[in-house]
Amino acid sequence: MDTNIIRQKADRKDFFPLSVLLVLFCLRVAGQLLVVLYQVPFLPPMQEWQSGLLPYSVLLALQVLIIGTFIKVCRDFYAQDGFFYEAKAALAEPLMTFGKAYVVLNAVRLLIWQTAFGHHIWFAGIIPIVFHFVLASFLIIVAAHHRKELIRRTSALNAVLNDLQPQAIKQ
C-alpha cells in the first residue's frame, strides 16, 4: 500500500474527534439560543446554561467566534493543510499548556460545584462546566497534533542529516 495513503489516513484521525467536539459545542450554543428565543420546555431553563459572568449577547458573540475558528480548524485538518494543520512550535506548547490548565481549572470548578451543590449537580449549572471540558479537549487535540508533527519532522530531518554525513564521521 502507498505510504502516502497510510500517512493520510493516520493524519485524518484527528479530524473525527475535532468534528465531534465542534458538533457538541454547536448543539450547546443552539440549545441555549432556543431557550433564549422560544423558552422551549424540553431544554433546561436559561440559568442552567451559563454562569452569568457575561451578558448573553457577549457570550453568544464569543461562541460564534469560537465556532467559526473551530470550523476553520476542522477544515484545515480535513484538507491536511492550512494554518491550523501545519505544525508550528509557536502553537504546540502554548495550546497544550493552556488546554491542560483549562482542564485542571474546570476540574476544580466541578469539584467546588459538586461540594456546594452535590445534591442536584446533574440538574443545575453543570452545562457550562461540561462544555468547558469540550473546548479544552479540542485545544489539547490540536496541540497534540502539532507536537507529534514537530517530533516527526525533527526525526526525519535528523535521519536526512545523518545520511548526508561522510562515512568517516559516522564511524
Tab-separated table of C-alpha atoms in Angstrom:
chain	number	residue	atom	x	y	z
A	1	MET	CA	0.000	0.000	0.000
A	2	ASP	CA	1.222	3.510	-0.786
A	3	THR	CA	2.851	5.077	2.302
A	4	ASN	CA	1.298	8.421	1.381
A	5	ILE	CA	-2.200	6.887	1.669
A	6	ILE	CA	-1.307	5.290	5.013
A	7	ARG	CA	0.029	8.612	6.304
A	8	GLN	CA	-3.053	10.434	5.014
A	9	LYS	CA	-5.398	8.059	6.873
A	10	ALA	CA	-3.311	8.343	10.043
A	11	ASP	CA	-3.246	12.129	9.851
A	12	ARG	CA	-7.013	12.346	9.380
A	13	LYS	CA	-7.617	10.527	12.653
A	14	ASP	CA	-7.647	13.874	14.499
A	15	PHE	CA	-10.360	15.242	12.203
A	16	PHE	CA	-13.079	12.961	13.602
A	17	PRO	CA	-12.766	13.845	17.315
A	18	LEU	CA	-12.375	17.529	16.456
A	19	SER	CA	-15.550	17.368	14.354
A	20	VAL	CA	-17.466	15.602	17.141
A	21	LEU	CA	-16.383	18.254	19.652
A	22	LEU	CA	-17.387	21.004	17.202
A	23	VAL	CA	-20.845	19.457	16.731
A	24	LEU	CA	-21.295	19.114	20.504
A	25	PHE	CA	-20.392	22.760	21.023
A	26	CYS	CA	-22.738	23.848	18.203
A	27	LEU	CA	-25.568	21.870	19.822
A	28	ARG	CA	-24.855	23.573	23.144
A	29	VAL	CA	-24.977	27.040	21.544
A	30	ALA	CA	-28.133	26.158	19.579
A	31	GLY	CA	-29.786	24.745	22.705
A	32	GLN	CA	-29.207	27.905	24.688
A	33	LEU	CA	-30.374	30.044	21.773
A	34	LEU	CA	-33.601	28.018	21.576
A	35	VAL	CA	-34.161	28.631	25.283
A	36	VAL	CA	-33.500	32.368	24.907
A	37	LEU	CA	-35.711	32.841	21.855
A	38	TYR	CA	-38.514	30.343	22.426
A	39	GLN	CA	-38.297	29.142	26.050
A	40	VAL	CA	-38.621	25.563	24.807
A	41	PRO	CA	-39.879	23.343	27.635
A	42	PHE	CA	-37.784	20.268	26.757
A	43	LEU	CA	-34.476	22.062	27.499
A	44	PRO	CA	-33.156	23.315	30.850
A	45	PRO	CA	-34.022	26.921	31.777
A	46	MET	CA	-31.677	29.819	30.959
A	47	GLN	CA	-29.940	29.925	34.360
A	48	GLU	CA	-28.646	26.377	33.762
A	49	TRP	CA	-26.808	27.339	30.567
A	50	GLN	CA	-24.343	29.945	31.802
A	51	SER	CA	-22.653	31.182	34.944
A	52	GLY	CA	-23.865	34.741	34.434
A	53	LEU	CA	-20.379	36.265	34.314
A	54	LEU	CA	-21.040	37.597	30.818
A	55	PRO	CA	-24.223	39.055	29.370
A	56	TYR	CA	-25.773	36.572	26.950
A	57	SER	CA	-25.192	38.829	23.917
A	58	VAL	CA	-21.439	38.907	24.632
A	59	LEU	CA	-21.375	35.160	25.352
A	60	LEU	CA	-23.196	34.400	22.090
A	61	ALA	CA	-20.789	36.577	20.081
A	62	LEU	CA	-17.814	34.764	21.638
A	63	GLN	CA	-19.430	31.381	20.991
A	64	VAL	CA	-19.992	32.252	17.325
A	65	LEU	CA	-16.339	33.322	17.081
A	66	ILE	CA	-15.247	30.023	18.658
A	67	ILE	CA	-17.466	28.050	16.269
A	68	GLY	CA	-16.032	29.915	13.268
A	69	THR	CA	-12.484	29.231	14.434
A	70	PHE	CA	-13.250	25.562	15.133
A	71	ILE	CA	-14.795	25.189	11.661
A	72	LYS	CA	-11.566	26.570	10.146
A	73	VAL	CA	-9.501	24.171	12.289
A	74	CYS	CA	-11.646	21.201	11.196
A	75	ARG	CA	-11.444	22.266	7.554
A	76	ASP	CA	-7.645	22.502	7.798
A	77	PHE	CA	-7.429	19.070	9.454
A	78	TYR	CA	-9.678	17.536	6.793
A	79	ALA	CA	-7.616	19.083	3.977
A	80	GLN	CA	-4.386	18.300	5.859
A	81	ASP	CA	-3.239	21.784	5.006
A	82	GLY	CA	-3.638	25.301	6.292
A	83	PHE	CA	-2.680	27.448	9.256
A	84	PHE	CA	-4.104	25.220	11.978
A	85	TYR	CA	-2.889	21.941	10.462
A	86	GLU	CA	0.709	22.820	9.611
A	87	ALA	CA	2.832	22.116	12.690
A	88	LYS	CA	4.002	25.224	14.494
A	89	ALA	CA	6.179	25.287	17.590
A	90	ALA	CA	4.540	28.609	18.467
A	91	LEU	CA	1.181	26.810	18.789
A	92	ALA	CA	2.120	23.389	20.154
A	93	GLU	CA	3.315	24.181	23.660
A	94	PRO	CA	1.138	27.227	24.426
A	95	LEU	CA	-2.018	25.394	23.307
A	96	MET	CA	-1.095	22.279	25.276
A	97	THR	CA	-0.263	24.283	28.408
A	98	PHE	CA	-3.456	26.319	28.137
A	99	GLY	CA	-5.553	23.232	27.379
A	100	LYS	CA	-4.202	21.324	30.368
A	101	ALA	CA	-4.616	24.336	32.677
A	102	TYR	CA	-8.163	24.745	31.349
A	103	VAL	CA	-8.929	21.104	32.236
A	104	VAL	CA	-7.456	21.460	35.729
A	105	LEU	CA	-9.335	24.694	36.435
A	106	ASN	CA	-12.588	23.156	35.260
A	107	ALA	CA	-11.963	20.051	37.345
A	108	VAL	CA	-11.520	22.321	40.376
A	109	ARG	CA	-14.662	24.202	39.374
A	110	LEU	CA	-16.542	20.904	39.096
A	111	LEU	CA	-15.243	19.776	42.475
A	112	ILE	CA	-16.356	23.039	44.093
A	113	TRP	CA	-19.733	22.786	42.369
A	114	GLN	CA	-20.105	19.170	43.484
A	115	THR	CA	-19.231	20.118	47.064
A	116	ALA	CA	-21.603	23.079	47.182
A	117	PHE	CA	-24.480	21.684	45.132
A	118	GLY	CA	-23.840	17.918	45.071
A	119	HIS	CA	-27.427	17.043	45.822
A	120	HIS	CA	-28.547	18.291	42.394
A	121	ILE	CA	-25.398	18.560	40.267
A	122	TRP	CA	-26.922	16.949	37.202
A	123	PHE	CA	-29.769	19.395	37.169
A	124	ALA	CA	-28.170	22.736	37.984
A	125	GLY	CA	-25.254	24.595	36.454
A	126	ILE	CA	-23.378	21.640	35.026
A	127	ILE	CA	-23.855	22.563	31.346
A	128	PRO	CA	-21.189	25.308	31.243
A	129	ILE	CA	-18.691	23.143	33.118
A	130	VAL	CA	-19.129	20.177	30.769
A	131	PHE	CA	-18.744	22.330	27.679
A	132	HIS	CA	-15.596	23.956	29.001
A	133	PHE	CA	-14.178	20.405	29.022
A	134	VAL	CA	-15.295	20.102	25.373
A	135	LEU	CA	-13.411	23.290	24.478
A	136	ALA	CA	-10.310	22.216	26.416
A	137	SER	CA	-10.339	18.813	24.693
A	138	PHE	CA	-10.427	20.498	21.292
A	139	LEU	CA	-7.363	22.587	22.168
A	140	ILE	CA	-5.459	19.587	23.524
A	141	ILE	CA	-6.105	17.524	20.373
A	142	VAL	CA	-4.836	20.360	18.155
A	143	ALA	CA	-1.778	20.869	20.387
A	144	ALA	CA	-1.013	17.132	20.402
A	145	HIS	CA	-1.145	17.107	16.598
A	146	HIS	CA	1.340	19.981	16.428
A	147	ARG	CA	3.665	18.269	18.927
A	148	LYS	CA	3.510	14.957	17.049
A	149	GLU	CA	4.218	16.606	13.695
A	150	LEU	CA	7.128	18.627	15.076
A	151	ILE	CA	8.682	15.455	16.507
A	152	ARG	CA	8.116	13.594	13.227
A	153	ARG	CA	9.717	16.395	11.206
A	154	THR	CA	12.680	16.637	13.575
A	155	SER	CA	13.230	12.870	13.357
A	156	ALA	CA	13.017	12.951	9.558
A	157	LEU	CA	15.448	15.875	9.383
A	158	ASN	CA	17.890	14.119	11.701
A	159	ALA	CA	17.713	10.984	9.532
A	160	VAL	CA	18.467	13.007	6.395
A	161	LEU	CA	21.356	14.824	8.072
A	162	ASN	CA	22.724	11.523	9.336
A	163	ASP	CA	22.603	10.082	5.808
A	164	LEU	CA	24.462	13.119	4.448
A	165	GLN	CA	27.419	12.752	6.819
A	166	PRO	CA	30.515	11.206	5.278
A	167	GLN	CA	31.187	7.603	6.282
A	168	ALA	CA	34.379	8.551	8.161
A	169	ILE	CA	32.451	10.823	10.514
A	170	LYS	CA	29.805	8.141	11.168
A	171	GLN	CA	32.412	5.617	12.342
